[in-house]
mmCIF file of C-alpha atoms and ligand atoms in Angstrom:
data_model
loop_
_atom_site.group_PDB
_atom_site.id
_atom_site.type_symbol
_atom_site.label_atom_id
_atom_site.label_comp_id
_atom_site.label_asym_id
_atom_site.label_seq_id
_atom_site.Cartn_x
_atom_site.Cartn_y
_atom_site.Cartn_z
ATOM 1 C CA MET H 969 166.431 116.724 43.775
ATOM 2 C CA GLU H 970 169.432 118.789 42.799
ATOM 3 C CA LEU H 971 169.397 120.467 39.367
ATOM 4 C CA GLN H 972 172.027 122.746 37.897
ATOM 5 C CA ILE H 973 171.945 124.423 34.509
ATOM 6 C CA SER H 974 174.928 123.050 32.630
ATOM 7 C CA ASN H 975 176.025 121.576 29.305
ATOM 8 C CA GLN H 976 176.766 118.309 31.101
ATOM 9 C CA TYR H 977 174.341 116.510 33.297
ATOM 10 C CA THR H 978 174.027 114.059 36.107
ATOM 11 C CA ARG H 979 170.764 112.261 36.835
ATOM 12 C CA ASN H 980 170.260 112.927 40.513
ATOM 13 C CA ASP H 981 167.078 110.835 40.427
ATOM 14 C CA GLN H 982 169.190 107.763 39.650
ATOM 15 C CA ARG H 983 171.521 106.922 42.501
ATOM 16 C CA ILE H 984 174.410 104.531 42.288
ATOM 17 C CA HIS H 985 175.673 103.947 45.801
ATOM 18 C CA ILE H 986 179.322 102.953 45.985
ATOM 19 C CA TYR H 987 180.438 101.248 49.197
ATOM 20 C CA SER H 988 184.120 102.015 49.783
ATOM 21 C CA GLN H 989 184.552 99.572 52.633
ATOM 22 C CA ALA H 990 183.167 96.704 50.539
ATOM 23 C CA PHE H 991 185.788 97.457 47.863
ATOM 24 C CA LEU H 992 188.563 97.571 50.422
ATOM 25 C CA ASN H 993 187.329 94.350 52.057
ATOM 26 C CA ASN H 994 187.231 92.590 48.677
ATOM 27 C CA LEU H 995 190.732 93.828 47.963
ATOM 28 C CA GLN H 996 191.893 92.478 51.320
ATOM 29 C CA ALA H 997 190.181 89.144 50.609
ATOM 30 C CA VAL H 998 192.097 88.928 47.317
ATOM 31 C CA ARG H 999 195.288 89.949 49.116
ATOM 32 C CA THR H 1000 194.950 87.067 51.589
ATOM 33 C CA LEU H 1001 194.529 84.542 48.737
ATOM 34 C CA CYS H 1002 197.834 85.610 47.207
ATOM 35 C CA LYS H 1003 201.392 85.302 48.448
ATOM 36 C CA PRO H 1004 202.550 88.477 50.184
ATOM 37 C CA GLU H 1005 204.950 89.277 47.354
ATOM 38 C CA THR H 1006 202.316 88.890 44.614
ATOM 39 C CA LYS H 1007 201.337 92.242 43.162
ATOM 40 C CA ILE H 1008 197.695 93.163 42.677
ATOM 41 C CA CYS H 1009 196.513 94.824 39.514
ATOM 42 C CA ALA H 1010 192.991 96.227 39.915
ATOM 43 C CA VAL H 1011 191.174 96.106 36.586
ATOM 44 C CA ILE H 1012 189.105 99.276 36.264
ATOM 45 C CA LYS H 1013 188.501 99.366 32.522
ATOM 46 C CA ALA H 1014 185.088 100.279 31.094
ATOM 47 C CA ASN H 1015 184.530 103.111 33.541
ATOM 48 C CA GLY H 1016 185.446 100.938 36.508
ATOM 49 C CA TYR H 1017 183.080 98.142 35.396
ATOM 50 C CA GLY H 1018 180.374 100.784 35.122
ATOM 51 C CA HIS H 1019 180.774 101.958 38.722
ATOM 52 C CA GLY H 1020 182.631 105.191 37.836
ATOM 53 C CA ILE H 1021 186.355 104.948 37.157
ATOM 54 C CA ARG H 1022 187.513 108.014 39.089
ATOM 55 C CA GLU H 1023 185.480 107.079 42.146
ATOM 56 C CA ILE H 1024 186.914 103.549 42.080
ATOM 57 C CA VAL H 1025 190.500 104.768 41.735
ATOM 58 C CA LYS H 1026 190.098 107.047 44.747
ATOM 59 C CA ILE H 1027 188.787 104.164 46.860
ATOM 60 C CA LEU H 1028 191.166 101.397 45.765
ATOM 61 C CA LYS H 1029 194.195 103.672 46.095
ATOM 62 C CA GLN H 1030 193.688 103.437 49.852
ATOM 63 C CA GLY H 1031 194.390 99.680 49.710
ATOM 64 C CA PRO H 1032 197.214 97.425 48.523
ATOM 65 C CA VAL H 1033 197.002 98.009 44.763
ATOM 66 C CA ASP H 1034 200.167 97.982 42.644
ATOM 67 C CA PHE H 1035 198.649 98.575 39.212
ATOM 68 C CA PHE H 1036 195.437 99.864 37.710
ATOM 69 C CA ALA H 1037 194.575 98.197 34.378
ATOM 70 C CA VAL H 1038 192.562 100.264 31.920
ATOM 71 C CA ALA H 1039 191.302 99.395 28.442
ATOM 72 C CA ASN H 1040 192.896 102.237 26.498
ATOM 73 C CA VAL H 1041 194.979 105.422 26.682
ATOM 74 C CA TYR H 1042 191.871 107.572 27.030
ATOM 75 C CA GLU H 1043 191.005 105.950 30.335
ATOM 76 C CA ALA H 1044 194.641 106.172 31.411
ATOM 77 C CA ALA H 1045 194.667 109.919 30.718
ATOM 78 C CA TYR H 1046 191.326 110.387 32.472
ATOM 79 C CA ILE H 1047 192.658 109.077 35.797
ATOM 80 C CA LEU H 1048 196.179 110.445 35.479
ATOM 81 C CA ASP H 1049 195.706 113.213 38.037
ATOM 82 C CA ILE H 1050 194.460 110.853 40.759
ATOM 83 C CA VAL H 1051 196.451 107.602 40.433
ATOM 84 C CA GLY H 1052 199.335 108.888 42.537
ATOM 85 C CA GLU H 1053 202.106 106.332 43.046
ATOM 86 C CA THR H 1054 200.051 103.439 41.658
ATOM 87 C CA LYS H 1055 201.092 102.424 38.147
ATOM 88 C CA THR H 1056 198.704 102.218 35.209
ATOM 89 C CA LEU H 1057 198.719 99.445 32.606
ATOM 90 C CA VAL H 1058 196.939 99.990 29.276
ATOM 91 C CA LEU H 1059 195.585 96.622 28.112
ATOM 92 C CA GLU H 1060 195.127 97.641 24.499
ATOM 93 C CA PRO H 1061 198.444 96.849 22.814
ATOM 94 C CA VAL H 1062 200.392 99.913 21.686
ATOM 95 C CA HIS H 1063 200.008 100.441 17.932
ATOM 96 C CA THR H 1064 200.675 103.140 15.385
ATOM 97 C CA TYR H 1065 197.176 104.603 15.785
ATOM 98 C CA PHE H 1066 198.022 105.587 19.360
ATOM 99 C CA GLY H 1067 199.616 108.696 17.869
ATOM 100 C CA THR H 1068 202.850 110.317 19.001
ATOM 101 C CA ASP H 1069 201.223 112.358 21.758
ATOM 102 C CA ALA H 1070 199.729 109.287 23.439
ATOM 103 C CA VAL H 1071 203.040 107.400 23.311
ATOM 104 C CA LYS H 1072 204.893 110.420 24.724
ATOM 105 C CA LEU H 1073 202.316 110.884 27.450
ATOM 106 C CA CYS H 1074 202.569 107.218 28.477
ATOM 107 C CA ALA H 1075 206.375 107.344 28.544
ATOM 108 C CA GLU H 1076 206.458 110.657 30.389
ATOM 109 C CA LYS H 1077 203.937 109.615 33.029
ATOM 110 C CA GLY H 1078 205.216 106.071 33.482
ATOM 111 C CA ILE H 1079 202.066 104.461 32.046
ATOM 112 C CA HIS H 1080 202.787 100.865 30.984
ATOM 113 C CA CYS H 1081 201.383 99.530 27.705
ATOM 114 C CA ALA H 1082 200.742 96.065 26.319
ATOM 115 C CA ALA H 1083 202.799 95.175 23.253
ATOM 116 C CA VAL H 1084 202.256 92.528 20.563
ATOM 117 C CA ASP H 1085 203.663 94.036 17.399
ATOM 118 C CA PRO H 1086 207.255 94.671 16.255
ATOM 119 C CA GLU H 1087 206.121 97.526 13.998
ATOM 120 C CA ALA H 1088 204.590 99.250 16.986
ATOM 121 C CA ILE H 1089 207.950 99.028 18.764
ATOM 122 C CA ASP H 1090 209.572 100.832 15.817
ATOM 123 C CA PHE H 1091 206.783 103.398 16.013
ATOM 124 C CA VAL H 1092 207.389 103.933 19.726
ATOM 125 C CA TYR H 1093 211.096 104.358 19.044
ATOM 126 C CA GLY H 1094 210.234 106.931 16.363
ATOM 127 C CA CYS H 1095 208.059 108.846 18.822
ATOM 128 C CA LEU H 1096 210.608 108.830 21.646
ATOM 129 C CA LYS H 1097 214.091 108.909 20.110
ATOM 130 C CA ASN H 1098 216.298 111.685 21.483
ATOM 131 C CA THR H 1099 213.753 112.522 24.177
ATOM 132 C CA GLY H 1100 215.388 110.431 26.905
ATOM 133 C CA LEU H 1101 211.936 108.961 27.605
ATOM 134 C CA VAL H 1102 211.301 105.230 27.929
ATOM 135 C CA LEU H 1103 208.020 103.370 27.408
ATOM 136 C CA ASN H 1104 207.501 100.324 29.653
ATOM 137 C CA VAL H 1105 205.797 97.517 27.776
ATOM 138 C CA HIS H 1106 204.241 94.181 28.714
ATOM 139 C CA VAL H 1107 204.400 91.566 25.956
ATOM 140 C CA LYS H 1108 201.142 89.655 25.664
ATOM 141 C CA VAL H 1109 201.638 86.040 24.670
ATOM 142 C CA GLU H 1110 198.959 84.076 22.828
ATOM 143 C CA THR H 1111 198.403 80.824 24.701
ATOM 144 C CA GLY H 1112 194.884 79.896 23.641
ATOM 145 C CA MET H 1113 192.619 82.886 24.175
ATOM 146 C CA GLY H 1114 192.774 83.674 20.466
ATOM 147 C CA ARG H 1115 192.366 87.409 20.845
ATOM 148 C CA CYS H 1116 195.188 89.927 20.811
ATOM 149 C CA GLY H 1117 198.301 88.085 22.017
ATOM 150 C CA ILE H 1118 201.361 87.322 19.882
ATOM 151 C CA ASP H 1119 202.350 83.708 19.133
ATOM 152 C CA ALA H 1120 205.124 82.311 21.311
ATOM 153 C CA GLY H 1121 207.758 82.172 18.548
ATOM 154 C CA LYS H 1122 207.123 85.756 17.516
ATOM 155 C CA ALA H 1123 206.911 86.838 21.152
ATOM 156 C CA ALA H 1124 210.476 85.613 21.675
ATOM 157 C CA GLN H 1125 211.614 87.779 18.747
ATOM 158 C CA LEU H 1126 209.592 90.715 19.997
ATOM 159 C CA ILE H 1127 211.263 90.479 23.396
ATOM 160 C CA LYS H 1128 214.693 90.504 21.707
ATOM 161 C CA LYS H 1129 213.673 93.529 19.686
ATOM 162 C CA ILE H 1130 212.511 95.356 22.809
ATOM 163 C CA HIS H 1131 215.815 94.589 24.533
ATOM 164 C CA THR H 1132 217.765 96.055 21.612
ATOM 165 C CA THR H 1133 215.550 99.116 21.030
ATOM 166 C CA GLU H 1134 216.327 102.297 22.872
ATOM 167 C CA ASN H 1135 213.445 104.116 24.560
ATOM 168 C CA VAL H 1136 211.509 100.867 25.092
ATOM 169 C CA SER H 1137 211.842 98.626 28.124
ATOM 170 C CA LEU H 1138 210.393 95.179 28.894
ATOM 171 C CA ALA H 1139 208.449 95.584 32.140
ATOM 172 C CA GLY H 1140 206.132 92.582 31.895
ATOM 173 C CA VAL H 1141 205.104 89.437 30.055
ATOM 174 C CA TYR H 1142 201.582 88.141 30.326
ATOM 175 C CA THR H 1143 198.784 86.043 28.944
ATOM 176 C CA HIS H 1144 195.028 85.739 29.458
ATOM 177 C CA PHE H 1145 192.849 82.675 30.170
ATOM 178 C CA SER H 1146 189.694 82.103 28.153
ATOM 179 C CA THR H 1147 188.006 79.490 30.378
ATOM 180 C CA ALA H 1148 189.221 80.062 33.950
ATOM 181 C CA ALA H 1149 185.625 80.487 35.144
ATOM 182 C CA GLU H 1150 184.492 77.110 33.808
ATOM 183 C CA LYS H 1151 184.071 74.021 35.960
ATOM 184 C CA ASN H 1152 186.374 71.994 33.731
ATOM 185 C CA MET H 1153 189.818 73.512 34.170
ATOM 186 C CA GLY H 1154 191.467 71.367 31.465
ATOM 187 C CA TYR H 1155 191.879 74.118 28.906
ATOM 188 C CA ALA H 1156 193.009 76.713 31.452
ATOM 189 C CA GLU H 1157 195.612 74.189 32.665
ATOM 190 C CA TYR H 1158 196.753 73.721 29.087
ATOM 191 C CA GLN H 1159 197.145 77.506 28.667
ATOM 192 C CA PHE H 1160 198.996 77.686 31.979
ATOM 193 C CA HIS H 1161 201.505 74.996 30.972
ATOM 194 C CA TYR H 1162 201.997 76.490 27.545
ATOM 195 C CA PHE H 1163 202.724 79.894 29.105
ATOM 196 C CA GLN H 1164 205.058 78.393 31.666
ATOM 197 C CA LYS H 1165 207.005 76.565 28.958
ATOM 198 C CA PHE H 1166 207.391 79.834 27.095
ATOM 199 C CA LEU H 1167 208.595 81.641 30.219
ATOM 200 C CA SER H 1168 211.169 78.908 30.914
ATOM 201 C CA SER H 1169 212.417 78.930 27.350
ATOM 202 C CA GLN H 1170 213.025 82.660 27.643
ATOM 203 C CA SER H 1171 214.497 82.401 31.172
ATOM 204 C CA LEU H 1172 211.881 84.891 32.307
ATOM 205 C CA LEU H 1173 210.740 83.226 35.522
ATOM 206 C CA ALA H 1174 213.763 84.283 37.519
ATOM 207 C CA CYS H 1175 213.934 87.726 35.943
ATOM 208 C CA LYS H 1176 213.329 90.228 38.735
ATOM 209 C CA ASP H 1177 212.602 93.272 36.548
ATOM 210 C CA VAL H 1178 209.928 91.624 34.432
ATOM 211 C CA ILE H 1179 206.470 91.203 35.955
ATOM 212 C CA ILE H 1180 204.856 87.926 34.881
ATOM 213 C CA HIS H 1181 201.060 87.859 35.058
ATOM 214 C CA ALA H 1182 198.202 85.707 33.786
ATOM 215 C CA SER H 1183 195.259 85.490 36.184
ATOM 216 C CA ASN H 1184 191.946 87.297 35.995
ATOM 217 C CA SER H 1185 189.585 86.998 38.979
ATOM 218 C CA ALA H 1186 188.489 83.452 38.138
ATOM 219 C CA ALA H 1187 192.073 82.211 37.796
ATOM 220 C CA MET H 1188 193.069 84.171 40.894
ATOM 221 C CA LEU H 1189 190.406 82.171 42.777
ATOM 222 C CA ASN H 1190 190.897 78.773 41.118
ATOM 223 C CA MET H 1191 194.504 78.561 39.957
ATOM 224 C CA PRO H 1192 196.942 79.689 42.650
ATOM 225 C CA GLN H 1193 199.728 78.117 40.577
ATOM 226 C CA ALA H 1194 199.022 80.788 37.928
ATOM 227 C CA HIS H 1195 199.400 83.852 40.143
ATOM 228 C CA PHE H 1196 203.032 84.406 39.049
ATOM 229 C CA ASP H 1197 204.200 87.929 40.036
ATOM 230 C CA MET H 1198 200.837 89.680 39.751
ATOM 231 C CA VAL H 1199 197.098 88.931 39.500
ATOM 232 C CA ARG H 1200 194.744 91.084 37.423
ATOM 233 C CA CYS H 1201 191.465 91.269 39.301
ATOM 234 C CA GLY H 1202 188.362 92.901 37.997
ATOM 235 C CA ILE H 1203 184.992 91.401 38.848
ATOM 236 C CA ALA H 1204 186.053 90.049 42.268
ATOM 237 C CA LEU H 1205 186.900 93.536 43.531
ATOM 238 C CA TYR H 1206 183.389 94.677 42.672
ATOM 239 C CA GLY H 1207 182.056 91.755 44.726
ATOM 240 C CA TRP H 1208 180.852 89.396 41.999
ATOM 241 C CA ALA H 1209 181.980 86.338 40.036
ATOM 242 C CA GLU H 1210 180.912 84.512 36.884
ATOM 243 C CA HIS H 1211 179.081 82.043 39.112
ATOM 244 C CA PRO H 1212 178.321 82.440 42.808
ATOM 245 C CA ASP H 1213 179.634 78.886 43.352
ATOM 246 C CA LEU H 1214 183.032 79.983 42.088
ATOM 247 C CA LEU H 1215 183.574 82.005 45.218
ATOM 248 C CA LYS H 1216 185.973 80.548 47.739
ATOM 249 C CA ILE H 1217 186.168 83.801 49.637
ATOM 250 C CA LYS H 1218 183.536 86.126 50.931
ATOM 251 C CA LEU H 1219 183.072 89.051 48.609
ATOM 252 C CA GLN H 1220 180.736 91.968 49.170
ATOM 253 C CA PRO H 1221 178.861 93.502 46.249
ATOM 254 C CA ALA H 1222 180.041 97.115 46.358
ATOM 255 C CA MET H 1223 177.262 98.907 44.497
ATOM 256 C CA LYS H 1224 173.513 99.474 44.779
ATOM 257 C CA PHE H 1225 171.384 101.215 42.132
ATOM 258 C CA GLU H 1226 168.173 103.032 43.158
ATOM 259 C CA VAL H 1227 165.503 105.169 41.525
ATOM 260 C CA PRO H 1228 162.426 106.874 43.030
ATOM 261 C CA ILE H 1229 158.804 106.029 42.368
ATOM 262 C CA VAL H 1230 157.495 108.937 40.258
ATOM 263 C CA GLN H 1231 153.869 107.895 39.851
ATOM 264 C CA ILE H 1232 151.370 105.433 41.324
ATOM 265 C CA ASN H 1233 148.693 104.032 39.002
ATOM 266 C CA GLN H 1234 145.568 102.008 39.762
ATOM 267 C CA TYR H 1235 144.762 99.372 37.110
ATOM 268 C CA LYS H 1236 141.419 97.564 36.899
ATOM 269 C CA LYS H 1237 141.480 93.773 36.570
ATOM 270 C CA GLY H 1238 141.936 92.943 32.869
ATOM 271 C CA GLN H 1239 143.523 96.272 31.954
ATOM 272 C CA PRO H 1240 146.589 95.982 29.647
ATOM 273 C CA ILE H 1241 149.836 97.537 30.822
ATOM 274 C CA GLY H 1242 152.625 98.862 28.586
ATOM 275 C CA TYR H 1243 153.700 98.454 24.957
ATOM 276 C CA GLY H 1244 152.404 95.423 23.115
ATOM 277 C CA ARG H 1245 149.865 94.597 25.850
ATOM 278 C CA THR H 1246 152.208 91.825 27.033
ATOM 279 C CA PHE H 1247 150.716 92.059 30.520
ATOM 280 C CA SER H 1248 147.117 92.426 31.632
ATOM 281 C CA ALA H 1249 146.269 93.016 35.255
ATOM 282 C CA TRP H 1250 145.051 89.642 36.608
ATOM 283 C CA ARG H 1251 143.568 91.453 39.629
ATOM 284 C CA ASP H 1252 142.981 95.079 40.507
ATOM 285 C CA THR H 1253 146.585 96.205 40.543
ATOM 286 C CA VAL H 1254 148.612 99.087 41.919
ATOM 287 C CA GLY H 1255 151.538 99.908 39.660
ATOM 288 C CA ALA H 1256 154.487 102.136 40.475
ATOM 289 C CA ILE H 1257 156.306 103.899 37.651
ATOM 290 C CA VAL H 1258 160.059 104.297 38.032
ATOM 291 C CA PRO H 1259 162.361 106.399 35.814
ATOM 292 C CA VAL H 1260 164.652 103.728 34.421
ATOM 293 C CA GLY H 1261 164.328 101.952 31.092
ATOM 294 C CA TYR H 1262 166.253 100.346 28.304
ATOM 295 C CA ALA H 1263 167.935 103.656 27.477
ATOM 296 C CA ASP H 1264 169.567 103.263 30.895
ATOM 297 C CA ASN H 1265 170.486 99.673 29.998
ATOM 298 C CA TYR H 1266 167.660 98.352 32.113
ATOM 299 C CA TRP H 1267 167.117 95.846 29.358
ATOM 300 C CA ARG H 1268 163.899 94.921 27.624
ATOM 301 C CA ALA H 1269 164.706 91.320 28.538
ATOM 302 C CA TYR H 1270 163.606 92.255 32.066
ATOM 303 C CA SER H 1271 160.015 92.874 30.898
ATOM 304 C CA ASN H 1272 157.462 90.898 32.989
ATOM 305 C CA ASN H 1273 160.413 89.209 34.583
ATOM 306 C CA ALA H 1274 162.757 91.192 36.820
ATOM 307 C CA PHE H 1275 162.126 92.365 40.368
ATOM 308 C CA MET H 1276 162.895 95.580 42.181
ATOM 309 C CA LYS H 1277 163.070 95.948 45.937
ATOM 310 C CA VAL H 1278 160.628 98.302 47.646
ATOM 311 C CA GLY H 1279 161.513 98.616 51.317
ATOM 312 C CA ASP H 1280 162.167 94.994 52.229
ATOM 313 C CA LYS H 1281 159.678 93.537 49.737
ATOM 314 C CA PHE H 1282 160.131 92.598 46.091
ATOM 315 C CA ALA H 1283 157.949 93.979 43.303
ATOM 316 C CA GLN H 1284 157.821 92.369 39.869
ATOM 317 C CA VAL H 1285 158.239 94.321 36.652
ATOM 318 C CA ILE H 1286 154.911 94.266 34.804
ATOM 319 C CA GLY H 1287 154.557 94.941 31.103
ATOM 320 C CA ARG H 1288 157.391 95.880 28.782
ATOM 321 C CA VAL H 1289 160.323 97.884 30.003
ATOM 322 C CA SER H 1290 160.153 101.033 27.883
ATOM 323 C CA MET H 1291 162.823 103.545 26.943
ATOM 324 C CA ASP H 1292 162.858 105.600 30.138
ATOM 325 C CA LYS H 1293 160.179 104.003 32.296
ATOM 326 C CA THR H 1294 159.364 100.725 33.941
ATOM 327 C CA ILE H 1295 156.279 99.698 35.914
ATOM 328 C CA ILE H 1296 156.396 97.452 38.974
ATOM 329 C CA ASP H 1297 153.552 95.735 40.796
ATOM 330 C CA VAL H 1298 153.202 97.253 44.269
ATOM 331 C CA THR H 1299 149.670 96.010 44.987
ATOM 332 C CA ASP H 1300 150.824 94.247 48.153
ATOM 333 C CA ILE H 1301 153.310 96.877 49.241
ATOM 334 C CA ALA H 1302 151.534 99.466 51.348
ATOM 335 C CA ASP H 1303 154.660 101.615 51.762
ATOM 336 C CA ALA H 1304 154.980 102.309 48.046
ATOM 337 C CA LYS H 1305 154.484 106.007 47.378
ATOM 338 C CA VAL H 1306 155.788 108.706 45.096
ATOM 339 C CA GLY H 1307 159.313 109.731 46.088
ATOM 340 C CA LEU H 1308 160.250 106.435 47.728
ATOM 341 C CA TYR H 1309 163.507 105.057 46.315
ATOM 342 C CA VAL H 1310 163.372 101.477 45.102
ATOM 343 C CA THR H 1311 166.357 99.197 44.491
ATOM 344 C CA VAL H 1312 166.958 98.317 40.854
ATOM 345 C CA ILE H 1313 170.209 96.408 41.471
ATOM 346 C CA ASP H 1314 170.914 95.153 44.973
ATOM 347 C CA ASN H 1315 174.201 94.877 46.818
ATOM 348 C CA ASP H 1316 173.198 91.438 48.037
ATOM 349 C CA ALA H 1317 174.091 88.312 46.090
ATOM 350 C CA GLN H 1318 170.947 86.478 47.339
ATOM 351 C CA SER H 1319 168.526 89.253 46.369
ATOM 352 C CA LEU H 1320 165.918 88.823 43.631
ATOM 353 C CA CYS H 1321 167.469 91.891 41.991
ATOM 354 C CA SER H 1322 171.111 90.888 42.418
ATOM 355 C CA VAL H 1323 173.537 91.228 39.534
ATOM 356 C CA TYR H 1324 173.495 87.410 39.248
ATOM 357 C CA ARG H 1325 169.712 87.401 38.696
ATOM 358 C CA GLN H 1326 169.824 90.241 36.196
ATOM 359 C CA ALA H 1327 172.644 88.521 34.284
ATOM 360 C CA GLU H 1328 170.717 85.253 34.187
ATOM 361 C CA MET H 1329 167.566 86.959 32.924
ATOM 362 C CA ALA H 1330 169.431 88.711 30.133
ATOM 363 C CA ASP H 1331 171.450 85.575 29.330
ATOM 364 C CA THR H 1332 174.747 87.257 30.077
ATOM 365 C CA ILE H 1333 177.440 87.583 32.757
ATOM 366 C CA CYS H 1334 177.822 89.958 35.701
ATOM 367 C CA HIS H 1335 180.491 91.922 33.841
ATOM 368 C CA GLU H 1336 177.966 93.043 31.220
ATOM 369 C CA VAL H 1337 175.275 93.969 33.748
ATOM 370 C CA LEU H 1338 177.777 96.119 35.637
ATOM 371 C CA THR H 1339 179.351 97.831 32.630
ATOM 372 C CA SER H 1340 175.832 98.711 31.522
ATOM 373 C CA LEU H 1341 175.166 100.863 34.574
ATOM 374 C CA PRO H 1342 174.014 104.287 33.407
ATOM 375 C CA ALA H 1343 176.998 106.639 33.205
ATOM 376 C CA ARG H 1344 174.856 109.698 34.022
ATOM 377 C CA ALA H 1345 173.418 108.360 37.254
ATOM 378 C CA ALA H 1346 174.658 110.192 40.344
ATOM 379 C CA ARG H 1347 177.358 108.324 42.275
ATOM 380 C CA ILE H 1348 177.024 108.442 46.030
ATOM 381 C CA ILE H 1349 180.161 107.348 47.814
ATOM 382 C CA HIS H 1350 179.829 105.799 51.258
HETATM 383 C C1 PLP B 1459 189.127 92.458 31.907
HETATM 384 C C2 PLP B 1459 190.400 91.746 32.068
HETATM 385 C C3 PLP B 1459 190.755 91.191 33.297
HETATM 386 C C4 PLP B 1459 189.819 91.144 34.495
HETATM 387 O O1 PLP B 1459 188.877 90.124 34.358
HETATM 388 P P1 PLP B 1459 187.866 89.760 35.573
HETATM 389 O O2 PLP B 1459 187.181 88.537 35.093
HETATM 390 O O3 PLP B 1459 186.916 90.895 35.686
HETATM 391 O O4 PLP B 1459 188.688 89.583 36.768
HETATM 392 C C5 PLP B 1459 192.027 90.648 33.426
HETATM 393 N N1 PLP B 1459 192.885 90.645 32.390
HETATM 394 C C6 PLP B 1459 192.566 91.160 31.184
HETATM 395 C C7 PLP B 1459 193.564 91.113 30.075
HETATM 396 C C8 PLP B 1459 191.312 91.702 30.975
HETATM 397 O O5 PLP B 1459 190.992 92.195 29.765
#
């Protein structure tokens, strides 16, 4: 194991394998679901859904990506040197707390920003007047998500204001669905129609310079009528969906997380294992200790519940997951020995340690399992 003395560190004992070809295949699968002229915005916020944002940018740049969407200006700045010709869209609406430097940087580097607030437009003007710089903004319309969009009436005024303010240019108009991954598409349809009515009322649909977008991965898969000029795909590019049955196309999970066995323990029948004695060996048991725990977001909810993959066999977590350590039952796995890497999260949707399984066990969605991947784990790019 590699170790360097430094004030930053990478855990080389925790390996996150990133499969470039799987990403590019997923991107191509998305591409084939869309019309040729539809732009693709790859959503890489939250450190590339936990995979490692810079690694993901370098891979996806090789495919047909028109935009990268990030959560905030910090992420935009962090990938600035590697995005190349691909544009960046900051999903957090521009506001006065961005600070002058951030607004100038975005304008200078052609980074697009969401916009929902007339005051923020005045602020942008204040930051940029007499510089000759222009900030491209995408107005986010509230259609039923109830988060950070601006109501349709006010959005119309905001668009007028943008048109009449120097140093600000309308580059996009968009909305976001709150239920596109649900079986019942009624509410998503309602949002779609509401958005379309707004676009018609503003004569935006035929407007060549303004990119209209609405669809996340689920809507990209389920609502082709809502693709407009661009789709914003996150989870699908990483090879997952809210539900496996949502998938109409073949996606390949693009990440596998592994850690080595660091100790093998023999437990006598009846011996308690781990904090709280929540598990007692029901037979003479061989346990393998692996260096991953809830501090690495291998959640306590996985205690006595999750599986890891050892070779081609599955081993159950026994006892509580602790802060940095977890124990798995390898009694029936002869190959288990110190130094052998075991799979914590598999790149196989059917696996007992797939992201779907982990999400189910922790009562959450794939997005949260992925964004919880340990940031310090070594990334190995294939
Ligand atoms: C995160 C996000 C997306 C991507 O969602 P997925 O379900 O991962 O495809 C799209 N649009 C916006 C505004 C988002 O915040």
